[in-house]
Each structure stands twice: as structure tokens, then as C-alpha cells.
Amino acid sequence: MSFKNFPMVPRVIFGRGSFNQLNEVLAPKRLGLNAPFIFLVDDVFKNNAWLTSRIQLSYDDRIIFVSADEEPKTSQVDNLVEDIILKSKQRPSGIIGIGGGTLLDLAKAVSILITNEGHAQDYQGWDLVKSKALYHVGIPTISGTGSEVSRTTVLTGPEKKLGINSDFTPFDQVILDSELSKGVLKDQWFFTGMDCYIHCVESLTGTYLNAFSESYGNMALDLCKQIFLEDNLSEIESQEKLMMASWHGGMSIVYSQVGVAHAMSYGLSYLLGTKHGIGNCIVFDHLEEFYPEGVKLFKQMKAKHNIILPQGLCADLSDSDFNVMIKVALSLEPLWENALGKNWKKTITPEKLKTLYQKM
Ligand code: NAD
Ligand code: ZN
């Protein structure tokens, strides 16, 4: 048996207000006057001087505002890379992603594609990246995806929605400043937070589970229960704990896998553009059969926070639409194997998935 040798984020700053240290963190990493830092920032912060005024631009440094309305696409990564290469006198010093999973994943992918030739879609899969990525920094402004620690960047390409999973994907530096998440709207807070909760459930009940994943998963799960089911946390405590839950949940799946909700949610997202957080919630709500305890608790959390999930998403879909979703979901074999074991194909058939999708 050979054991996987996973990379981890080598440097992390944690603390409310730590975003103020960004410039001093970056300064020693500058490669030259003509090698800019490129800041990919969620455009929700476009007119937010509280955040942007603290990004000190020197020489040719640039902020590129990017909308998170849609999840990252391989073509979007290619366009960003082309724009950055064309407009920079030299290869940049680094890419800094500021935002949620969407911006973090874009920053990771762009930093890989600047040092690796070809197109983003060429690298969707496992361990296809050849060269070290450009120095890249992740600064989450909403918590839950675990993208800040993971070794993947999830992209929708012309043929599939699949991550660039590689040893070069994880950030070189992360800054965890919970104050940046203070403006998140309630529903979005819940959906992205539930991504973390679902990571825990899928990891902890999976066949890939081991003591490494279990310890991180239990820590994250315990934090999620405090945040989403109890009333005794202050807003600041809740934001800080969710930031750490996201981190631990992400660490838990580094050494295991996600499961049924993620596989099926990728299908929804590929066909309908349903975003990851809400898509996971829509799917998970119907997965009692696979995760009885986890779904029961999820429903309690949903009720406590008055979250109404969209219904009838698949009501008007054609057979070929269902087939597209089913194909995407079934292609994620490690997720099914983690969820149900090596013989998962005995229980999970296209018909079974169609019946489940029809409920959503
Ligand atoms: P997101 O980045 O898509 O953002 C969701 C919404 O919240 C957006 O409208 C955004 O503008 C807004 N927002 C973000 N920060 C805010 C703030 N501080 N104040 C107000 N609004 C704010 O959401 P997400 O759920 O964090 O990320 C989803 C993405 O993450 C998907 O593309 C998914 O595939 C990816 N993902 C990646 C991994 C990984 O390991 N790489 C894991 C899970 C999910
Ligand atoms: Zn997820």
C-alpha cells in the first residue's frame, strides 16, 4: 500500500483585523518592479473602501474585480491569464484571491495556468499539473467551502465540472480575518456554511475515513453544531468559529473524499448553473437514505434559520437533461466509492439517480 503525501498550506495568519498585515506579508515576495501583484477581488467589494483601501498597490500592481454570480469556468481562467500576461511587463510576483470559494478557486487556477502552458481544461483531473504555480495567497471573505486549504480548484469546463487537483493547487499563504465576512447575507451564510457541514457528514460517514480525516471532521462538525444550532455565540465568535470550521472541514476531506450530495450537486450545477452551496443544500435535503443522522440535523438547522429551499428545480427537465446531470454525477467515481464502498455501482444506477433528481 502506498500512502498519499499531501501538501498543506505552509503559512496562515488568523485574527480579526489581520487583513491589515497583507502588505507586509507580500513585500518580501515581490520579484521586481515590473513583476506586479494581481489581486482578484470579488466585485461585491468594488465600492467598499473599508476593504480596498487597505490593499496597497505599488508599481504595476492591479486589482481585477470579478463577479461571483457564476462559478468559475475554465474559459474565464484562460481569459484572466491572457489578460494578466499581456498587461504585465514580467511574470507577476503573485496572485491574491479575495472573496469566497469562487474567487479563491479562480486565484488558484490562474496561478497554475500562468506557469503551466495550455488551457485550464487540460488540467481538470488528478495530478496533471507539471510545474509549480505562481505564488498565491487566499483571503476568504465568506466561510464554508474549505477552498482556502484544499488541493483543488473546482472549474466548469466545456466537458465537465471537475477540479484541478494537484500538489501545486494549495495556497502558499492564507489570511483568515473573520471581520471580512461581516457583510455576508443570511441565506448565503447558511448555504456556504452548510457546504462545510456537508463536507463533515460526507467525510465522517465515508468508507475512506481514517483518523486524520476523522479528527478534523469531528472538530468542524462540533463547530457547525455550535454555530447553527445553539444561541450562545456572539456574532464575532460565530464568524470566527465558522472560519475555523471551514478550515477543518477542508482538512478533513483532503485525506478522504466528499460523497453523494457533492456528486449530485455537481450535476445540478453543470446543467442548471445552480451554485455549490445552495445546490448541496437542495440535494442533501433528499438524502435521508444515505445520511439519516446528518439530514435530520440539517433539517433542524434549516428550520432554525428559516431557510426556504427552492423546489421543483427538475420539474420541467427533459430526459436528455437528466442524462447530462446523471453523467456528470456518475463520473465522480471516488465520491461514490467513498460514500458507498467499492460496490457502489450495484446500488447507484442512472434510474436511481433520476428518481432522486426528480424529487428536487
Ligand atoms: P461564492 O464565492 O460564490 O460567493 C457567494 C456570494 O457571496 C457571492 O454573491 C459573493 O459576492 C458573496 N460574498 C462573498 N463574500 C462576501 C462578503 N464578505 N460580504 C457580502 N457578500 C459576500 O461562495 P462560496 O460558497 O464561498 O463558494 C462557492 C464556490 O466554491 C463554488 O464555485 C464551488 O465549486 C467552490 N468550492 C471549492 C472548493 C475547493 O475545495 N476548491 C470546495 C467547495 C466549494
Ligand atoms: Zn463542497
PDB file of N, CA, C and O in Angstrom, residues 265-324:
ATOM      1  N   SER A 265     -24.835  17.314  -6.684  1.00  0.00           N
ATOM      2  CA  SER A 265     -24.870  18.769  -6.805  1.00  0.00           C
ATOM      3  C   SER A 265     -24.006  19.248  -7.986  1.00  0.00           C
ATOM      4  O   SER A 265     -24.318  20.252  -8.635  1.00  0.00           O
ATOM      5  N   TYR A 266     -22.933  18.521  -8.269  1.00  0.00           N
ATOM      6  CA  TYR A 266     -22.124  18.863  -9.457  1.00  0.00           C
ATOM      7  C   TYR A 266     -22.978  18.725 -10.723  1.00  0.00           C
ATOM      8  O   TYR A 266     -22.848  19.494 -11.660  1.00  0.00           O
ATOM      9  N   GLY A 267     -23.838  17.707 -10.741  1.00  0.00           N
ATOM     10  CA  GLY A 267     -24.727  17.520 -11.891  1.00  0.00           C
ATOM     11  C   GLY A 267     -25.673  18.701 -12.052  1.00  0.00           C
ATOM     12  O   GLY A 267     -25.810  19.270 -13.139  1.00  0.00           O
ATOM     13  N   LEU A 268     -26.297  19.101 -10.948  1.00  0.00           N
ATOM     14  CA  LEU A 268     -27.210  20.260 -10.985  1.00  0.00           C
ATOM     15  C   LEU A 268     -26.487  21.501 -11.474  1.00  0.00           C
ATOM     16  O   LEU A 268     -26.989  22.271 -12.279  1.00  0.00           O
ATOM     17  N   SER A 269     -25.310  21.689 -10.923  1.00  0.00           N
ATOM     18  CA  SER A 269     -24.552  22.891 -11.249  1.00  0.00           C
ATOM     19  C   SER A 269     -24.141  22.894 -12.721  1.00  0.00           C
ATOM     20  O   SER A 269     -24.212  23.926 -13.396  1.00  0.00           O
ATOM     21  N   TYR A 270     -23.754  21.729 -13.223  1.00  0.00           N
ATOM     22  CA  TYR A 270     -23.298  21.659 -14.619  1.00  0.00           C
ATOM     23  C   TYR A 270     -24.447  21.993 -15.567  1.00  0.00           C
ATOM     24  O   TYR A 270     -24.295  22.768 -16.502  1.00  0.00           O
ATOM     25  N   LEU A 271     -25.620  21.415 -15.307  1.00  0.00           N
ATOM     26  CA  LEU A 271     -26.741  21.628 -16.222  1.00  0.00           C
ATOM     27  C   LEU A 271     -27.437  22.968 -15.989  1.00  0.00           C
ATOM     28  O   LEU A 271     -27.732  23.706 -16.927  1.00  0.00           O
ATOM     29  N   LEU A 272     -27.693  23.289 -14.718  1.00  0.00           N
ATOM     30  CA  LEU A 272     -28.557  24.442 -14.426  1.00  0.00           C
ATOM     31  C   LEU A 272     -27.802  25.645 -13.871  1.00  0.00           C
ATOM     32  O   LEU A 272     -28.384  26.696 -13.632  1.00  0.00           O
ATOM     33  N   GLY A 273     -26.502  25.481 -13.641  1.00  0.00           N
ATOM     34  CA  GLY A 273     -25.735  26.595 -13.078  1.00  0.00           C
ATOM     35  C   GLY A 273     -26.040  26.828 -11.598  1.00  0.00           C
ATOM     36  O   GLY A 273     -25.673  27.866 -11.049  1.00  0.00           O
ATOM     37  N   THR A 274     -26.704  25.875 -10.957  1.00  0.00           N
ATOM     38  CA  THR A 274     -27.007  26.022  -9.524  1.00  0.00           C
ATOM     39  C   THR A 274     -25.700  26.131  -8.747  1.00  0.00           C
ATOM     40  O   THR A 274     -24.799  25.306  -8.914  1.00  0.00           O
ATOM     41  N   LYS A 275     -25.599  27.135  -7.891  1.00  0.00           N
ATOM     42  CA  LYS A 275     -24.329  27.338  -7.192  1.00  0.00           C
ATOM     43  C   LYS A 275     -24.098  26.276  -6.116  1.00  0.00           C
ATOM     44  O   LYS A 275     -25.044  25.665  -5.603  1.00  0.00           O
ATOM     45  N   HIS A 276     -22.824  26.089  -5.815  1.00  0.00           N
ATOM     46  CA  HIS A 276     -22.408  24.960  -4.984  1.00  0.00           C
ATOM     47  C   HIS A 276     -23.122  24.887  -3.632  1.00  0.00           C
ATOM     48  O   HIS A 276     -23.657  23.833  -3.270  1.00  0.00           O
ATOM     49  N   GLY A 277     -23.139  25.978  -2.896  1.00  0.00           N
ATOM     50  CA  GLY A 277     -23.703  25.956  -1.544  1.00  0.00           C
ATOM     51  C   GLY A 277     -25.177  25.590  -1.563  1.00  0.00           C
ATOM     52  O   GLY A 277     -25.613  24.624  -0.914  1.00  0.00           O
ATOM     53  N   ILE A 278     -25.947  26.339  -2.322  1.00  0.00           N
ATOM     54  CA  ILE A 278     -27.392  26.094  -2.355  1.00  0.00           C
ATOM     55  C   ILE A 278     -27.680  24.746  -3.026  1.00  0.00           C
ATOM     56  O   ILE A 278     -28.573  24.008  -2.591  1.00  0.00           O
ATOM     57  N   GLY A 279     -26.898  24.400  -4.031  1.00  0.00           N
ATOM     58  CA  GLY A 279     -27.085  23.117  -4.729  1.00  0.00           C
ATOM     59  C   GLY A 279     -26.892  21.954  -3.768  1.00  0.00           C
ATOM     60  O   GLY A 279     -27.689  21.008  -3.738  1.00  0.00           O
ATOM     61  N   ASN A 280     -25.854  22.044  -2.947  1.00  0.00           N
ATOM     62  CA  ASN A 280     -25.630  20.982  -1.955  1.00  0.00           C
ATOM     63  C   ASN A 280     -26.814  20.870  -1.008  1.00  0.00           C
ATOM     64  O   ASN A 280     -27.222  19.770  -0.626  1.00  0.00           O
ATOM     65  N   CYS A 281     -27.344  22.023  -0.600  1.00  0.00           N
ATOM     66  CA  CYS A 281     -28.479  22.013   0.337  1.00  0.00           C
ATOM     67  C   CYS A 281     -29.697  21.366  -0.320  1.00  0.00           C
ATOM     68  O   CYS A 281     -30.379  20.539   0.299  1.00  0.00           O
ATOM     69  N   ILE A 282     -29.967  21.753  -1.575  1.00  0.00           N
ATOM     70  CA  ILE A 282     -31.135  21.200  -2.282  1.00  0.00           C
ATOM     71  C   ILE A 282     -31.020  19.678  -2.369  1.00  0.00           C
ATOM     72  O   ILE A 282     -31.975  18.946  -2.128  1.00  0.00           O
ATOM     73  N   VAL A 283     -29.830  19.205  -2.683  1.00  0.00           N
ATOM     74  CA  VAL A 283     -29.633  17.757  -2.814  1.00  0.00           C
ATOM     75  C   VAL A 283     -29.681  17.071  -1.446  1.00  0.00           C
ATOM     76  O   VAL A 283     -30.418  16.100  -1.234  1.00  0.00           O
ATOM     77  N   PHE A 284     -28.932  17.623  -0.509  1.00  0.00           N
ATOM     78  CA  PHE A 284     -28.773  16.964   0.795  1.00  0.00           C
ATOM     79  C   PHE A 284     -30.119  16.767   1.491  1.00  0.00           C
ATOM     80  O   PHE A 284     -30.336  15.764   2.174  1.00  0.00           O
ATOM     81  N   ASP A 285     -31.017  17.732   1.299  1.00  0.00           N
ATOM     82  CA  ASP A 285     -32.353  17.685   1.882  1.00  0.00           C
ATOM     83  C   ASP A 285     -33.087  16.375   1.539  1.00  0.00           C
ATOM     84  O   ASP A 285     -34.014  15.976   2.239  1.00  0.00           O
ATOM     85  N   HIS A 286     -32.674  15.724   0.436  1.00  0.00           N
ATOM     86  CA  HIS A 286     -33.363  14.497  -0.012  1.00  0.00           C
ATOM     87  C   HIS A 286     -32.521  13.235   0.179  1.00  0.00           C
ATOM     88  O   HIS A 286     -32.805  12.209  -0.426  1.00  0.00           O
ATOM     89  N   LEU A 287     -31.473  13.324   0.991  1.00  0.00           N
ATOM     90  CA  LEU A 287     -30.565  12.167   1.084  1.00  0.00           C
ATOM     91  C   LEU A 287     -30.649  11.408   2.411  1.00  0.00           C
ATOM     92  O   LEU A 287     -29.665  10.813   2.847  1.00  0.00           O
ATOM     93  N   GLU A 288     -31.845  11.391   3.014  1.00  0.00           N
ATOM     94  CA  GLU A 288     -32.003  10.658   4.296  1.00  0.00           C
ATOM     95  C   GLU A 288     -31.496   9.226   4.183  1.00  0.00           C
ATOM     96  O   GLU A 288     -30.920   8.680   5.117  1.00  0.00           O
ATOM     97  N   GLU A 289     -31.766   8.645   3.033  1.00  0.00           N
ATOM     98  CA  GLU A 289     -31.415   7.250   2.800  1.00  0.00           C
ATOM     99  C   GLU A 289     -29.911   6.990   2.978  1.00  0.00           C
ATOM    100  O   GLU A 289     -29.495   5.941   3.455  1.00  0.00           O
ATOM    101  N   PHE A 290     -29.100   7.973   2.610  1.00  0.00           N
ATOM    102  CA  PHE A 290     -27.652   7.790   2.701  1.00  0.00           C
ATOM    103  C   PHE A 290     -27.075   8.373   4.002  1.00  0.00           C
ATOM    104  O   PHE A 290     -26.091   7.864   4.525  1.00  0.00           O
ATOM    105  N   TYR A 291     -27.662   9.460   4.450  1.00  0.00           N
ATOM    106  CA  TYR A 291     -27.122  10.166   5.622  1.00  0.00           C
ATOM    107  C   TYR A 291     -28.245  10.477   6.620  1.00  0.00           C
ATOM    108  O   TYR A 291     -28.604  11.646   6.819  1.00  0.00           O
ATOM    109  N   PRO A 292     -28.848   9.437   7.248  1.00  0.00           N
ATOM    110  CA  PRO A 292     -30.037   9.691   8.077  1.00  0.00           C
ATOM    111  C   PRO A 292     -29.802  10.725   9.191  1.00  0.00           C
ATOM    112  O   PRO A 292     -30.567  11.677   9.324  1.00  0.00           O
ATOM    113  N   GLU A 293     -28.736  10.551   9.947  1.00  0.00           N
ATOM    114  CA  GLU A 293     -28.472  11.472  11.063  1.00  0.00           C
ATOM    115  C   GLU A 293     -28.147  12.872  10.555  1.00  0.00           C
ATOM    116  O   GLU A 293     -28.646  13.883  11.064  1.00  0.00           O
ATOM    117  N   GLY A 294     -27.285  12.912   9.538  1.00  0.00           N
ATOM    118  CA  GLY A 294     -26.835  14.198   9.000  1.00  0.00           C
ATOM    119  C   GLY A 294     -27.988  15.016   8.428  1.00  0.00           C
ATOM    120  O   GLY A 294     -28.062  16.230   8.631  1.00  0.00           O
ATOM    121  N   VAL A 295     -28.902  14.345   7.742  1.00  0.00           N
ATOM    122  CA  VAL A 295     -30.016  15.061   7.118  1.00  0.00           C
ATOM    123  C   VAL A 295     -30.999  15.536   8.191  1.00  0.00           C
ATOM    124  O   VAL A 295     -31.548  16.635   8.107  1.00  0.00           O
ATOM    125  N   LYS A 296     -31.159  14.731   9.220  1.00  0.00           N
ATOM    126  CA  LYS A 296     -32.068  15.123  10.314  1.00  0.00           C
ATOM    127  C   LYS A 296     -31.586  16.444  10.951  1.00  0.00           C
ATOM    128  O   LYS A 296     -32.358  17.386  11.146  1.00  0.00           O
ATOM    129  N   LEU A 297     -30.307  16.501  11.227  1.00  0.00           N
ATOM    130  CA  LEU A 297     -29.726  17.705  11.833  1.00  0.00           C
ATOM    131  C   LEU A 297     -29.795  18.886  10.862  1.00  0.00           C
ATOM    132  O   LEU A 297     -30.052  20.031  11.253  1.00  0.00           O
ATOM    133  N   PHE A 298     -29.565  18.595   9.606  1.00  0.00           N
ATOM    134  CA  PHE A 298     -29.632  19.642   8.574  1.00  0.00           C
ATOM    135  C   PHE A 298     -31.018  20.281   8.564  1.00  0.00           C
ATOM    136  O   PHE A 298     -31.171  21.506   8.508  1.00  0.00           O
ATOM    137  N   LYS A 299     -32.042  19.440   8.673  1.00  0.00           N
ATOM    138  CA  LYS A 299     -33.406  19.973   8.643  1.00  0.00           C
ATOM    139  C   LYS A 299     -33.677  20.841   9.883  1.00  0.00           C
ATOM    140  O   LYS A 299     -34.385  21.845   9.796  1.00  0.00           O
ATOM    141  N   GLN A 300     -33.083  20.443  10.994  1.00  0.00           N
ATOM    142  CA  GLN A 300     -33.226  21.287  12.197  1.00  0.00           C
ATOM    143  C   GLN A 300     -32.560  22.651  11.985  1.00  0.00           C
ATOM    144  O   GLN A 300     -33.099  23.688  12.359  1.00  0.00           O
ATOM    145  N   MET A 301     -31.386  22.632  11.398  1.00  0.00           N
ATOM    146  CA  MET A 301     -30.663  23.894  11.165  1.00  0.00           C
ATOM    147  C   MET A 301     -31.443  24.783  10.197  1.00  0.00           C
ATOM    148  O   MET A 301     -31.573  25.986  10.384  1.00  0.00           O
ATOM    149  N   LYS A 302     -31.976  24.145   9.179  1.00  0.00           N
ATOM    150  CA  LYS A 302     -32.744  24.869   8.160  1.00  0.00           C
ATOM    151  C   LYS A 302     -33.952  25.543   8.810  1.00  0.00           C
ATOM    152  O   LYS A 302     -34.231  26.722   8.571  1.00  0.00           O
ATOM    153  N   ALA A 303     -34.644  24.790   9.658  1.00  0.00           N
ATOM    154  CA  ALA A 303     -35.838  25.339  10.305  1.00  0.00           C
ATOM    155  C   ALA A 303     -35.449  26.476  11.261  1.00  0.00           C
ATOM    156  O   ALA A 303     -36.073  27.532  11.282  1.00  0.00           O
ATOM    157  N   LYS A 304     -34.382  26.266  12.010  1.00  0.00           N
ATOM    158  CA  LYS A 304     -33.968  27.283  12.994  1.00  0.00           C
ATOM    159  C   LYS A 304     -33.667  28.626  12.318  1.00  0.00           C
ATOM    160  O   LYS A 304     -33.916  29.683  12.881  1.00  0.00           O
ATOM    161  N   HIS A 305     -33.118  28.562  11.113  1.00  0.00           N
ATOM    162  CA  HIS A 305     -32.728  29.815  10.440  1.00  0.00           C
ATOM    163  C   HIS A 305     -33.717  30.215   9.344  1.00  0.00           C
ATOM    164  O   HIS A 305     -33.412  31.082   8.523  1.00  0.00           O
ATOM    165  N   ASN A 306     -34.899  29.604   9.376  1.00  0.00           N
ATOM    166  CA  ASN A 306     -35.973  29.963   8.424  1.00  0.00           C
ATOM    167  C   ASN A 306     -35.507  29.965   6.979  1.00  0.00           C
ATOM    168  O   ASN A 306     -35.750  30.910   6.230  1.00  0.00           O
ATOM    169  N   ILE A 307     -34.795  28.937   6.610  1.00  0.00           N
ATOM    170  CA  ILE A 307     -34.294  28.863   5.237  1.00  0.00           C
ATOM    171  C   ILE A 307     -35.313  28.102   4.383  1.00  0.00           C
ATOM    172  O   ILE A 307     -35.700  26.978   4.716  1.00  0.00           O
ATOM    173  N   ILE A 308     -35.740  28.729   3.300  1.00  0.00           N
ATOM    174  CA  ILE A 308     -36.657  28.067   2.371  1.00  0.00           C
ATOM    175  C   ILE A 308     -35.848  27.701   1.125  1.00  0.00           C
ATOM    176  O   ILE A 308     -35.318  28.576   0.443  1.00  0.00           O
ATOM    177  N   LEU A 309     -35.782  26.427   0.850  1.00  0.00           N
ATOM    178  CA  LEU A 309     -35.027  25.992  -0.338  1.00  0.00           C
ATOM    179  C   LEU A 309     -35.936  25.973  -1.561  1.00  0.00           C
ATOM    180  O   LEU A 309     -37.122  25.645  -1.446  1.00  0.00           O
ATOM    181  N   PRO A 310     -35.390  26.297  -2.734  1.00  0.00           N
ATOM    182  CA  PRO A 310     -36.197  26.213  -3.958  1.00  0.00           C
ATOM    183  C   PRO A 310     -36.691  24.775  -4.173  1.00  0.00           C
ATOM    184  O   PRO A 310     -35.992  23.828  -3.830  1.00  0.00           O
ATOM    185  N   GLN A 311     -37.890  24.660  -4.722  1.00  0.00           N
ATOM    186  CA  GLN A 311     -38.457  23.330  -5.004  1.00  0.00           C
ATOM    187  C   GLN A 311     -38.694  23.205  -6.510  1.00  0.00           C
ATOM    188  O   GLN A 311     -38.788  24.215  -7.205  1.00  0.00           O
ATOM    189  N   GLY A 312     -38.837  21.999  -6.964  1.00  0.00           N
ATOM    190  CA  GLY A 312     -39.239  21.774  -8.351  1.00  0.00           C
ATOM    191  C   GLY A 312     -38.206  22.171  -9.392  1.00  0.00           C
ATOM    192  O   GLY A 312     -38.531  22.434 -10.543  1.00  0.00           O
ATOM    193  N   LEU A 313     -36.955  22.199  -8.981  1.00  0.00           N
ATOM    194  CA  LEU A 313     -35.877  22.599  -9.893  1.00  0.00           C
ATOM    195  C   LEU A 313     -35.828  21.709 -11.140  1.00  0.00           C
ATOM    196  O   LEU A 313     -35.514  22.153 -12.231  1.00  0.00           O
ATOM    197  N   CYS A 314     -36.129  20.429 -10.938  1.00  0.00           N
ATOM    198  CA  CYS A 314     -36.005  19.467 -12.041  1.00  0.00           C
ATOM    199  C   CYS A 314     -37.355  19.147 -12.681  1.00  0.00           C
ATOM    200  O   CYS A 314     -37.443  18.241 -13.520  1.00  0.00           O
ATOM    201  N   ALA A 315     -38.393  19.893 -12.287  1.00  0.00           N
ATOM    202  CA  ALA A 315     -39.749  19.539 -12.735  1.00  0.00           C
ATOM    203  C   ALA A 315     -39.897  19.531 -14.254  1.00  0.00           C
ATOM    204  O   ALA A 315     -40.563  18.658 -14.804  1.00  0.00           O
ATOM    205  N   ASP A 316     -39.298  20.493 -14.933  1.00  0.00           N
ATOM    206  CA  ASP A 316     -39.524  20.604 -16.382  1.00  0.00           C
ATOM    207  C   ASP A 316     -38.368  20.087 -17.225  1.00  0.00           C
ATOM    208  O   ASP A 316     -38.244  20.448 -18.394  1.00  0.00           O
ATOM    209  N   LEU A 317     -37.535  19.280 -16.641  1.00  0.00           N
ATOM    210  CA  LEU A 317     -36.361  18.836 -17.402  1.00  0.00           C
ATOM    211  C   LEU A 317     -36.721  17.687 -18.352  1.00  0.00           C
ATOM    212  O   LEU A 317     -37.582  16.863 -18.056  1.00  0.00           O
ATOM    213  N   SER A 318     -36.023  17.655 -19.468  1.00  0.00           N
ATOM    214  CA  SER A 318     -36.238  16.577 -20.432  1.00  0.00           C
ATOM    215  C   SER A 318     -35.366  15.374 -20.055  1.00  0.00           C
ATOM    216  O   SER A 318     -34.467  15.484 -19.211  1.00  0.00           O
ATOM    217  N   ASP A 319     -35.604  14.261 -20.719  1.00  0.00           N
ATOM    218  CA  ASP A 319     -34.785  13.072 -20.469  1.00  0.00           C
ATOM    219  C   ASP A 319     -33.315  13.353 -20.745  1.00  0.00           C
ATOM    220  O   ASP A 319     -32.439  12.895 -20.020  1.00  0.00           O
ATOM    221  N   SER A 320     -33.071  14.117 -21.814  1.00  0.00           N
ATOM    222  CA  SER A 320     -31.653  14.356 -22.126  1.00  0.00           C
ATOM    223  C   SER A 320     -31.027  15.261 -21.063  1.00  0.00           C
ATOM    224  O   SER A 320     -29.844  15.117 -20.748  1.00  0.00           O
ATOM    225  N   ASP A 321     -31.811  16.174 -20.478  1.00  0.00           N
ATOM    226  CA  ASP A 321     -31.280  16.981 -19.361  1.00  0.00           C
ATOM    227  C   ASP A 321     -30.896  16.069 -18.186  1.00  0.00           C
ATOM    228  O   ASP A 321     -29.811  16.194 -17.615  1.00  0.00           O
ATOM    229  N   PHE A 322     -31.804  15.165 -17.850  1.00  0.00           N
ATOM    230  CA  PHE A 322     -31.498  14.248 -16.743  1.00  0.00           C
ATOM    231  C   PHE A 322     -30.230  13.456 -17.045  1.00  0.00           C
ATOM    232  O   PHE A 322     -29.377  13.271 -16.183  1.00  0.00           O
ATOM    233  N   ASN A 323     -30.122  13.034 -18.301  1.00  0.00           N
ATOM    234  CA  ASN A 323     -28.941  12.243 -18.659  1.00  0.00           C
ATOM    235  C   ASN A 323     -27.647  13.016 -18.492  1.00  0.00           C
ATOM    236  O   ASN A 323     -26.631  12.462 -18.084  1.00  0.00           O
ATOM    237  N   VAL A 324     -27.700  14.307 -18.815  1.00  0.00           N
ATOM    238  CA  VAL A 324     -26.496  15.134 -18.643  1.00  0.00           C
ATOM    239  C   VAL A 324     -26.105  15.170 -17.163  1.00  0.00           C
ATOM    240  O   VAL A 324     -24.942  14.930 -16.793  1.00  0.00           O
TER     241      VAL A 324
END
